[in-house]
Amino acid sequence: MSNNELYDAVIVGGGPAGLTAALYLARARYRVLVIEKDRFGGQITITHEVVNYPGVEKTSGEALTETMRRQAQNFGAEFLLAEVTDLKLDGDIKTVVTSRGTLRAFSVMIATGANPRRVGFNGEDEFRGRGVAYCATCDGEFFTGKELLVIGGGFASAEESMFLTRYASKVTILVRKDAFSCAKSIADEVMEHPKITVLFNHELVGVEGNDMGIVSATLLNNKTNATDEYRAAGDDTFGVFVFAGYVPNTTLVKDKVALNEQGYIITDDNKETNVKGVFAGGDVCIKPLRQVVTAVADGALAACAMEKRAAMMHEKTGLVPEVPNATRKAPEESRASLAPEPENDGKFVSAEMIPQLNAVFERMENKLILEVGTDASEKSAELVGAMQELAALTDKLEVKTVEGGENTPVVRLLKADGTFSGLAFHGVPGGHEFTSFILGLYNAAGPGQQIDDADKAKAMAIDKEISLKILISLSCTMCPDLVVAAQRLASLNDKVKAEVYDVNLFPELRSKYKVMSVPCLVVNDSDVSFGRKNLSELLEHLSKI
């Protein structure tokens, strides 16, 4: 093994915990790589306002974590957009298998975060995506002018309820206990809001509705055991938002490190698991408070222990990873401003993205034609400009524009011979969909992301025409998983077509499929489902249709 193929530490997950660990390790001049499958920054990037991070009076989650990423990068941390598919954690040198190759490191940190927890009330599954939602940023706009029920009594419930008042006519919070579990100042602000009503000691038993959405809910007073029916004014439909905790993303390390009964990773005071050289931080760990400030603390603690392990491994193995730009130093002028960055002077691709994009383009086996279908809208002009910027970076992409057609603006990925690859994006693939679009290029051009052999066999065995429409929002953190899975499937099998739609640009599709949450998957224009799915889950879903 050559030293330039080895890392002192690989961090799986690019949220605050992972970025902080990378900053500490890189500043100590160790070679560290952060792997993120979606977008660096984690869940906090969808939070519009952060006011409780020490030393920062007010900022957004995206601006805060982008500053963390830049700090780590300025000290020499490396970053990779890829999905980790397997971990081999025995021995002194750990192996990390990703969709873009296999990596090795003396230590691995798991910082994969958590996903919203489902409650289990009657009708939750039936109305998911048609009235039941879990992300205010992703789905709040769908309920403009509607009444909402919000489930949960913690910080997330309070914060997201305040955000939802931007859209809703009325918000009723159901708190299972007799008080909020968040800070009193936040609870008081919620209680005083003119659009918010709080019902303590109340739980949601179930919801009922029709094709138009939820029309009634049964509420339980858990002190008196009395039940009441909730209906919106004028018997209008209403929404239910669930903020009742999270489920840790620990599938990757199940049966590899010790977990508690709820699936959270067990660590010691240094954030090390029961497996030597394997650490964890952030929302994936057992902790009484899940906030950015506790995540960065986890990252710092883990990094200090990982530094010691790296030094010990250098001496024990005689292997010392070659750190790129080993003479680096902190920038003389601080770039740690927490104000949002200018939008790249109107450019689609920032200078910081170019090295990562070039790494993808270099590995693409075949050329692609980006066929842009346009109309007279500003979005069409924006899409043409975006695709031209990408094509200017590589000779493997060519832009061709065509006027007219359905559901424009759209970019279709064509093979070099002009045939349709099966992948298309309707809208401008920015926000959380930028990465999934770039992965779509890589998958369409080959060799594509590495996937499980069993999944590949199932994908290639499909022998009937399948049309997949994926309706997304650019602000949705859960949409890219389904987009990438659908695109990978289409790249493997010519019978499958995967077309992605920014639902905010195509309200007629929102109405047609009664979409009140994203991501929404429409199979062959008839089967409609909601929620994130990886490739295995998508194949399982298709097998049942």
Coordinates of C-alpha atoms in Angstrom, one line a residue:
M1 CA 0.0 0.0 0.0
S2 CA 1.4 3.4 -1.0
N3 CA 1.2 6.2 1.5
N4 CA -0.8 8.4 -0.9
E5 CA -3.6 5.9 -0.8
L6 CA -3.9 6.0 3.0
Y7 CA -5.7 8.4 5.3
D8 CA -5.2 9.1 9.0
A9 CA -8.9 9.4 9.3
V10 CA -12.0 9.0 7.2
I11 CA -15.2 10.7 8.4
V12 CA -18.5 9.3 7.2
G13 CA -21.0 12.2 7.3
G14 CA -20.5 15.9 6.5
G15 CA -22.6 17.6 9.2
P16 CA -21.3 19.7 12.1
A17 CA -19.8 16.8 14.0
G18 CA -17.9 15.5 11.0
L19 CA -16.8 19.0 9.8
T20 CA -15.5 19.9 13.2
A21 CA -13.5 16.6 13.5
A22 CA -12.0 17.3 10.0
L23 CA -11.1 20.8 11.1
Y24 CA -9.2 19.7 14.2
L25 CA -7.4 16.8 12.4
A26 CA -6.4 18.9 9.4
R27 CA -5.1 21.7 11.6
A28 CA -3.0 19.1 13.4
R29 CA -1.6 18.2 10.0
Y30 CA -3.1 14.8 9.7
R31 CA -4.6 13.5 6.5
V32 CA -8.4 13.5 6.8
L33 CA -11.2 12.8 4.3
V34 CA -14.9 13.7 4.8
I35 CA -17.4 11.6 2.8
E36 CA -20.9 12.9 2.3
K37 CA -23.5 11.4 0.0
D38 CA -25.8 14.4 -0.3
R39 CA -24.7 17.8 0.7
F40 CA -22.1 19.0 3.3
G41 CA -23.7 20.5 6.3
G42 CA -26.2 17.9 7.5
Q43 CA -29.8 18.4 8.7
I44 CA -29.1 21.9 10.1
T45 CA -28.8 23.3 6.5
I46 CA -32.6 23.3 6.2
T47 CA -32.9 25.6 9.3
H48 CA -33.4 29.1 8.2
E49 CA -32.5 30.8 11.5
V50 CA -29.9 29.7 14.1
V51 CA -29.8 32.0 17.1
N52 CA -28.4 29.8 19.9
Y53 CA -24.9 29.0 18.6
P54 CA -22.4 30.6 21.0
G55 CA -20.6 33.6 19.6
V56 CA -22.9 33.9 16.6
E57 CA -25.8 36.2 17.1
K58 CA -27.8 35.1 14.1
T59 CA -27.2 33.1 11.0
S60 CA -28.7 30.3 8.9
G61 CA -27.8 26.6 9.2
E62 CA -26.4 26.6 5.7
A63 CA -24.2 29.6 6.3
L64 CA -22.9 28.2 9.6
T65 CA -21.9 24.8 8.3
E66 CA -20.5 26.2 5.0
T67 CA -18.2 28.3 7.2
M68 CA -17.2 25.1 9.1
R69 CA -16.5 23.3 5.8
R70 CA -14.3 26.2 4.5
Q71 CA -12.4 26.3 7.7
A72 CA -11.6 22.6 7.5
Q73 CA -10.7 22.9 3.8
N74 CA -8.4 25.8 4.4
F75 CA -6.4 23.6 6.8
G76 CA -6.2 20.9 4.2
A77 CA -9.1 18.6 4.9
E78 CA -10.3 16.6 1.8
F79 CA -13.9 16.1 0.7
L80 CA -15.6 13.4 -1.3
L81 CA -19.2 13.3 -2.5
A82 CA -20.1 9.6 -2.5
E83 CA -22.1 6.9 -0.7
V84 CA -20.4 4.6 1.7
T85 CA -21.7 1.1 1.0
D86 CA -19.6 -1.0 3.4
L87 CA -17.1 -0.8 6.3
K88 CA -14.5 -3.3 7.3
L89 CA -13.4 -2.2 10.7
D90 CA -11.1 -5.0 12.0
G91 CA -7.4 -4.5 12.4
D92 CA -5.2 -1.5 12.5
I93 CA -6.2 -0.2 9.0
K94 CA -9.9 0.2 8.3
T95 CA -11.5 -0.2 4.9
V96 CA -14.2 2.2 3.6
V97 CA -16.0 1.0 0.5
T98 CA -17.8 3.8 -1.4
S99 CA -19.7 4.3 -4.6
R100 CA -16.5 6.0 -5.9
G101 CA -13.9 3.5 -4.8
T102 CA -12.3 1.9 -1.8
L103 CA -10.4 3.9 0.9
R104 CA -8.2 2.9 3.8
A105 CA -7.6 4.7 7.1
F106 CA -6.2 4.3 10.6
S107 CA -9.5 5.4 12.1
V108 CA -13.1 6.0 11.0
M109 CA -15.7 8.3 12.4
I110 CA -19.4 7.7 12.0
A111 CA -21.3 11.0 11.8
T112 CA -24.3 9.9 9.7
G113 CA -27.0 11.7 11.8
A114 CA -30.7 10.7 12.2
N115 CA -34.0 10.8 10.3
P116 CA -37.4 12.0 11.6
R117 CA -39.3 9.4 13.7
R118 CA -42.7 8.2 12.6
V119 CA -45.3 8.1 15.4
G120 CA -47.7 5.3 14.3
F121 CA -51.1 6.9 14.6
N122 CA -53.9 5.5 12.5
G123 CA -53.7 6.9 8.9
E124 CA -50.0 8.0 9.2
D125 CA -48.9 5.7 6.4
E126 CA -52.1 6.1 4.3
F127 CA -51.8 9.9 4.2
R128 CA -48.1 10.3 4.1
G129 CA -47.4 12.8 1.4
R130 CA -51.1 13.7 1.2
G131 CA -51.4 15.5 4.5
V132 CA -48.8 14.0 6.8
A133 CA -45.3 15.5 6.5
Y134 CA -42.0 15.5 8.4
C135 CA -40.1 18.5 7.0
A136 CA -41.4 22.0 7.3
T137 CA -38.8 23.4 4.9
C138 CA -39.6 20.8 2.3
D139 CA -43.4 20.7 2.6
G140 CA -44.6 23.8 4.4
E141 CA -45.5 25.7 1.2
F142 CA -47.9 22.9 0.2
F143 CA -50.2 23.9 3.1
T144 CA -50.4 27.7 2.4
G145 CA -53.7 29.0 3.9
K146 CA -54.4 25.6 5.6
E147 CA -54.7 24.7 9.2
L148 CA -52.0 22.4 10.7
L149 CA -51.6 20.0 13.6
V150 CA -48.0 19.7 14.8
I151 CA -46.9 16.7 16.9
G152 CA -44.1 17.1 19.4
G153 CA -43.0 19.1 22.4
G154 CA -39.3 19.5 21.9
F155 CA -37.1 22.2 20.3
A156 CA -37.8 21.0 16.8
S157 CA -41.5 21.1 17.2
A158 CA -41.4 24.6 18.6
E159 CA -39.0 25.9 16.0
E160 CA -40.7 24.3 13.0
S161 CA -44.1 25.5 14.2
M162 CA -42.9 29.0 14.2
F163 CA -41.6 28.5 10.7
L164 CA -44.9 27.0 9.5
T165 CA -46.9 30.1 10.5
R166 CA -45.4 31.6 7.4
Y167 CA -47.8 29.4 5.4
A168 CA -50.5 28.1 7.7
S169 CA -53.7 30.0 8.7
K170 CA -53.5 28.3 12.1
V171 CA -51.1 25.9 13.9
T172 CA -52.2 23.6 16.8
I173 CA -49.4 21.9 18.6
L174 CA -50.1 18.6 20.4
V175 CA -47.7 18.1 23.3
R176 CA -47.9 14.7 25.0
K177 CA -46.7 16.0 28.3
D178 CA -47.8 18.9 30.4
A179 CA -45.0 21.3 29.2
F180 CA -42.5 21.8 26.4
S181 CA -39.2 20.1 26.8
C182 CA -37.3 22.9 25.1
A183 CA -36.0 26.2 26.7
K184 CA -38.6 28.3 28.4
S185 CA -37.7 31.3 26.3
I186 CA -38.5 29.4 23.1
A187 CA -41.7 27.9 24.6
D188 CA -42.9 31.3 25.7
E189 CA -42.3 32.7 22.2
V190 CA -44.4 29.9 20.7
M191 CA -47.2 30.3 23.3
E192 CA -47.4 34.0 22.5
H193 CA -47.7 33.6 18.8
P194 CA -51.1 34.7 17.5
K195 CA -51.4 31.8 15.0
I196 CA -50.4 29.1 17.4
T197 CA -52.5 27.1 19.9
V198 CA -50.9 24.6 22.2
L199 CA -52.7 21.5 23.6
F200 CA -50.7 19.9 26.4
N201 CA -51.3 16.3 27.5
H202 CA -52.8 15.6 24.0
E203 CA -51.9 12.9 21.5
L204 CA -53.0 12.2 18.0
V205 CA -54.9 8.9 17.8
G206 CA -55.7 8.9 14.1
V207 CA -56.7 10.9 11.0
E208 CA -59.3 10.3 8.3
G209 CA -59.8 11.8 4.9
N210 CA -60.4 11.3 1.2
D211 CA -58.6 11.8 -2.1
M212 CA -58.3 15.6 -1.3
G213 CA -56.4 15.0 2.0
I214 CA -57.1 14.8 5.7
V215 CA -60.5 16.1 6.9
S216 CA -60.6 15.0 10.5
A217 CA -58.4 13.9 13.4
T218 CA -59.1 12.2 16.7
L219 CA -57.3 13.7 19.6
L220 CA -56.8 12.1 23.0
N221 CA -56.4 13.9 26.3
N222 CA -54.1 11.5 28.1
K223 CA -55.0 12.9 31.5
T224 CA -58.8 12.5 31.2
N225 CA -58.8 9.8 28.5
A226 CA -61.4 11.9 26.7
T227 CA -61.3 12.1 22.9
D228 CA -62.2 15.0 20.6
E229 CA -62.6 15.3 16.9
Y230 CA -60.6 18.0 15.2
R231 CA -61.8 19.6 12.0
A232 CA -60.6 22.7 10.2
A233 CA -62.7 25.7 9.6
G234 CA -65.3 25.2 6.9
D235 CA -64.4 21.5 6.9
D236 CA -61.4 22.2 4.8
T237 CA -58.5 19.7 4.5
F238 CA -55.6 20.3 6.9
G239 CA -52.1 19.0 7.4
V240 CA -50.2 17.1 10.1
F241 CA -46.5 17.7 10.7
V242 CA -44.6 15.2 12.9
F243 CA -41.6 16.4 14.9
A244 CA -41.4 13.6 17.5
G245 CA -37.7 12.8 17.6
Y246 CA -35.4 10.9 15.3
V247 CA -34.2 7.5 14.3
P248 CA -30.4 7.1 14.0
N249 CA -28.8 6.3 10.6
T250 CA -26.9 3.3 11.9
T251 CA -27.7 0.7 9.3
L252 CA -24.1 0.9 8.0
V253 CA -22.6 -0.1 11.3
K254 CA -25.3 -2.5 12.5
D255 CA -23.6 -5.7 13.9
K256 CA -20.2 -3.9 13.6
V257 CA -20.2 -1.6 16.6
A258 CA -22.3 -1.6 19.8
L259 CA -25.7 0.1 19.6
N260 CA -28.3 0.7 22.3
E261 CA -31.9 -0.6 22.1
Q262 CA -32.9 2.5 20.1
G263 CA -30.1 2.0 17.6
Y264 CA -27.8 4.8 18.7
I265 CA -24.1 4.2 18.8
I266 CA -22.5 3.6 22.2
T267 CA -19.3 5.5 22.8
D268 CA -16.9 6.3 25.6
D269 CA -15.9 9.8 26.8
N270 CA -13.6 10.2 23.8
K271 CA -16.4 9.2 21.4
E272 CA -14.7 5.9 20.6
T273 CA -16.9 2.9 20.1
N274 CA -16.3 -0.7 21.3
V275 CA -14.2 -1.2 18.2
K276 CA -10.7 0.3 18.5
G277 CA -10.2 3.1 16.0
V278 CA -13.9 3.6 15.2
F279 CA -15.5 6.7 16.6
A280 CA -18.9 8.4 16.4
G281 CA -20.3 11.9 16.8
G282 CA -23.4 14.0 16.4
D283 CA -27.1 12.8 16.3
V284 CA -26.1 9.2 15.7
C285 CA -24.8 9.0 19.3
I286 CA -26.6 8.6 22.6
K287 CA -27.1 12.0 24.1
P288 CA -29.6 14.1 26.0
L289 CA -29.4 17.1 23.7
R290 CA -29.2 17.0 19.9
Q291 CA -28.0 20.5 18.8
V292 CA -25.2 21.9 16.6
V293 CA -23.3 22.8 19.7
T294 CA -23.2 19.3 21.1
A295 CA -22.4 17.9 17.6
V296 CA -19.3 20.1 17.3
A297 CA -18.3 19.1 20.8
D298 CA -18.5 15.5 19.8
G299 CA -16.4 16.2 16.7
A300 CA -13.7 17.9 18.7
L301 CA -13.5 15.1 21.3
A302 CA -13.3 12.4 18.6
A303 CA -10.7 14.3 16.6
C304 CA -8.3 14.6 19.6
A305 CA -8.5 10.9 20.2
M306 CA -8.1 10.2 16.5
E307 CA -5.0 12.3 16.4
K308 CA -3.4 10.2 19.2
R309 CA -4.3 7.0 17.3
A310 CA -2.8 8.3 14.1
A311 CA 0.4 9.1 15.8
M312 CA 0.5 5.6 17.4
M313 CA -0.2 3.9 14.1
H314 CA 2.5 5.9 12.3
E315 CA 5.0 4.5 14.8
K316 CA 3.5 1.0 14.8
T317 CA 3.1 0.4 11.1
G318 CA 5.8 2.7 9.7
L319 CA 3.1 4.1 7.3
V320 CA 2.6 7.9 7.3
P321 CA -0.1 9.2 5.0
E322 CA 1.1 11.8 2.5
V323 CA -0.8 15.0 3.3
P324 CA -1.5 17.1 0.2
N325 CA -0.1 20.6 0.6
A326 CA 1.8 19.6 3.7
T327 CA 3.2 23.1 4.1
R328 CA -0.3 24.6 4.3
K329 CA -1.2 27.2 6.9
A330 CA -4.3 29.0 8.1
P331 CA -5.3 31.8 5.7
E332 CA -4.0 35.1 6.7
E333 CA -7.3 36.7 6.1
S334 CA -10.2 35.0 7.9
R335 CA -13.1 33.9 5.7
A336 CA -15.2 32.9 8.7
S337 CA -18.0 35.4 8.0
L338 CA -21.3 33.9 8.7
A339 CA -23.3 36.0 6.3
P340 CA -24.6 34.1 3.3
E341 CA -22.1 34.0 0.4
P342 CA -23.0 35.9 -2.7
E343 CA -24.6 33.6 -5.2
N344 CA -21.3 33.1 -7.2
D345 CA -21.8 36.3 -9.3
G346 CA -24.7 34.7 -11.0
K347 CA -22.8 31.5 -11.9
F348 CA -24.2 28.0 -11.4
V349 CA -20.8 26.5 -10.6
S350 CA -18.7 28.0 -7.8
A351 CA -14.9 27.9 -7.9
E352 CA -14.9 25.6 -4.9
M353 CA -17.0 23.0 -6.7
I354 CA -14.7 22.8 -9.7
P355 CA -12.1 20.4 -8.3
Q356 CA -14.8 17.9 -7.2
L357 CA -16.6 18.2 -10.5
N358 CA -13.4 17.6 -12.4
A359 CA -12.7 14.4 -10.4
V360 CA -16.1 13.1 -11.5
F361 CA -15.7 14.2 -15.1
E362 CA -12.3 12.5 -15.4
R363 CA -13.8 9.2 -14.4
M364 CA -16.7 9.4 -16.9
E365 CA -16.2 6.7 -19.7
N366 CA -18.4 8.2 -22.4
K367 CA -19.5 11.5 -23.7
L368 CA -23.0 12.9 -23.1
I369 CA -25.2 15.4 -24.8
L370 CA -27.1 17.7 -22.5
E371 CA -30.3 18.4 -24.5
V372 CA -32.0 21.4 -23.0
G373 CA -35.7 21.9 -23.9
T374 CA -36.6 25.5 -23.5
D375 CA -39.4 28.0 -23.5
A376 CA -39.5 31.7 -23.1
S377 CA -39.1 31.7 -19.3
E378 CA -36.2 33.0 -17.2
K379 CA -35.8 29.4 -15.8
S380 CA -35.1 28.1 -19.3
A381 CA -32.3 30.7 -19.7
E382 CA -31.0 29.8 -16.3
L383 CA -30.9 26.1 -17.2
V384 CA -29.1 26.7 -20.5
G385 CA -26.5 28.8 -18.7
A386 CA -26.0 26.2 -16.0
M387 CA -25.5 23.4 -18.5
Q388 CA -23.1 25.5 -20.5
E389 CA -21.0 26.1 -17.4
L390 CA -20.8 22.4 -16.8
A391 CA -19.9 21.6 -20.4
A392 CA -17.1 24.3 -20.3
L393 CA -15.3 22.2 -17.7
T394 CA -15.0 19.0 -19.7
D395 CA -15.0 17.7 -23.3
K396 CA -17.2 14.9 -22.2
L397 CA -20.3 17.1 -22.2
E398 CA -22.0 18.9 -25.1
V399 CA -25.0 21.2 -24.9
K400 CA -27.8 21.2 -27.4
T401 CA -30.9 23.4 -27.1
V402 CA -34.3 22.7 -28.6
E403 CA -37.3 24.9 -28.4
G404 CA -40.8 23.8 -27.2
G405 CA -41.9 20.5 -25.9
E406 CA -43.7 19.4 -22.8
N407 CA -42.7 20.3 -19.2
T408 CA -40.0 22.7 -20.0
P409 CA -37.4 23.7 -19.0
V410 CA -35.8 20.3 -19.1
V411 CA -32.4 18.8 -19.6
R412 CA -32.3 15.3 -21.0
L413 CA -29.1 13.2 -20.9
L414 CA -28.5 11.8 -24.3
K415 CA -25.8 9.3 -25.2
A416 CA -23.1 10.2 -27.7
D417 CA -25.1 8.7 -30.5
G418 CA -28.1 11.0 -29.7
T419 CA -30.3 8.3 -28.0
F420 CA -32.0 9.0 -24.8
S421 CA -30.3 7.6 -21.7
G422 CA -33.5 7.5 -19.7
L423 CA -32.5 10.3 -17.3
A424 CA -34.0 13.8 -17.4
F425 CA -34.4 16.8 -15.0
H426 CA -37.2 19.2 -15.4
G427 CA -36.1 22.5 -13.8
V428 CA -32.7 23.7 -12.7
P429 CA -30.9 21.1 -10.7
G430 CA -29.7 23.3 -7.8
G431 CA -30.0 23.1 -4.1
H432 CA -29.9 19.5 -2.7
E433 CA -30.3 18.2 -6.3
F434 CA -27.1 19.5 -7.6
T435 CA -25.2 16.5 -6.3
S436 CA -27.8 14.0 -7.5
F437 CA -27.6 15.6 -11.0
I438 CA -23.9 15.2 -11.1
L439 CA -24.2 11.6 -10.0
G440 CA -26.8 11.2 -12.8
L441 CA -24.2 12.3 -15.3
Y442 CA -21.6 9.8 -13.9
N443 CA -24.2 7.0 -14.0
A444 CA -25.3 7.7 -17.5
A445 CA -21.8 8.1 -18.9
G446 CA -20.4 5.1 -17.0
P447 CA -19.0 3.4 -15.1
G448 CA -21.5 4.7 -12.6
Q449 CA -21.8 4.2 -8.8
Q450 CA -20.8 0.9 -7.4
I451 CA -23.8 -1.0 -6.1
D452 CA -24.6 -4.3 -4.4
D453 CA -24.4 -7.3 -6.8
A454 CA -27.8 -8.5 -5.8
D455 CA -29.4 -5.1 -6.5
K456 CA -27.6 -4.9 -9.9
A457 CA -28.9 -8.3 -10.9
K458 CA -32.5 -7.3 -9.9
A459 CA -32.2 -4.0 -11.8
M460 CA -31.0 -5.6 -15.0
A461 CA -33.6 -8.4 -14.8
I462 CA -36.5 -5.9 -15.2
D463 CA -38.1 -6.9 -18.5
K464 CA -41.0 -4.4 -18.8
E465 CA -41.2 -0.7 -19.6
I466 CA -41.2 1.4 -16.4
S467 CA -41.6 5.2 -16.3
L468 CA -40.6 6.8 -13.1
K469 CA -41.5 10.4 -12.3
I470 CA -39.8 11.8 -9.2
L471 CA -41.4 15.0 -7.9
I472 CA -39.0 16.9 -5.6
S473 CA -38.3 20.3 -4.0
L474 CA -34.8 21.7 -4.2
S475 CA -34.9 22.4 -0.4
C476 CA -35.7 18.8 0.4
T477 CA -33.0 16.8 2.2
M478 CA -34.8 13.5 1.7
C479 CA -35.3 13.8 -2.1
P480 CA -31.8 13.1 -3.4
D481 CA -31.8 9.4 -2.1
L482 CA -34.8 8.6 -4.3
V483 CA -33.5 10.6 -7.2
V484 CA -30.1 8.9 -7.2
A485 CA -31.7 5.4 -6.8
A486 CA -34.1 6.0 -9.7
Q487 CA -31.4 7.4 -12.0
R488 CA -29.0 4.6 -11.2
L489 CA -31.8 2.1 -12.1
A490 CA -32.4 3.9 -15.4
S491 CA -28.7 3.9 -16.2
L492 CA -28.6 0.1 -15.7
N493 CA -31.7 -0.8 -17.7
D494 CA -32.9 0.7 -20.9
K495 CA -36.5 -0.2 -20.1
V496 CA -36.5 2.2 -17.2
K497 CA -36.9 5.9 -17.6
A498 CA -36.4 8.3 -14.6
E499 CA -37.5 11.9 -14.9
V500 CA -37.1 14.3 -12.1
Y501 CA -39.5 17.4 -11.7
D502 CA -39.0 20.4 -9.5
V503 CA -42.6 20.4 -8.3
N504 CA -42.6 24.1 -7.6
L505 CA -42.3 24.7 -11.3
F506 CA -45.0 22.3 -12.3
P507 CA -48.1 22.9 -10.2
E508 CA -50.2 20.9 -12.6
L509 CA -48.3 17.7 -11.6
R510 CA -48.8 18.6 -7.9
S511 CA -52.5 18.8 -8.5
K512 CA -52.7 15.7 -10.7
Y513 CA -51.0 13.5 -8.2
K514 CA -52.3 15.3 -5.1
V515 CA -48.8 15.9 -3.9
M516 CA -48.5 17.5 -0.4
S517 CA -45.1 16.2 0.4
V518 CA -41.8 15.3 -1.3
P519 CA -40.2 13.2 -2.6
C520 CA -43.1 11.7 -4.5
L521 CA -42.6 8.7 -6.8
V522 CA -45.1 8.1 -9.7
V523 CA -44.6 4.7 -11.4
N524 CA -46.2 4.3 -14.9
D525 CA -48.4 7.4 -14.2
S526 CA -50.5 5.4 -11.8
D527 CA -48.8 4.1 -8.6
V528 CA -48.0 7.1 -6.3
S529 CA -45.9 6.8 -3.2
F530 CA -44.0 9.1 -0.9
G531 CA -40.8 9.2 1.1
R532 CA -37.1 8.5 0.6
K533 CA -36.0 5.2 -0.9
N534 CA -32.6 3.8 -1.7
L535 CA -32.0 1.5 -4.6
S536 CA -32.8 -1.7 -2.7
E537 CA -36.1 -0.2 -1.4
L538 CA -37.0 1.1 -4.8
L539 CA -36.5 -2.3 -6.4
E540 CA -38.6 -3.9 -3.6
H541 CA -41.3 -1.3 -4.2
L542 CA -41.4 -1.9 -8.0
S543 CA -41.5 -5.7 -7.5
K544 CA -44.9 -5.3 -5.8
I545 CA -46.5 -3.2 -8.5

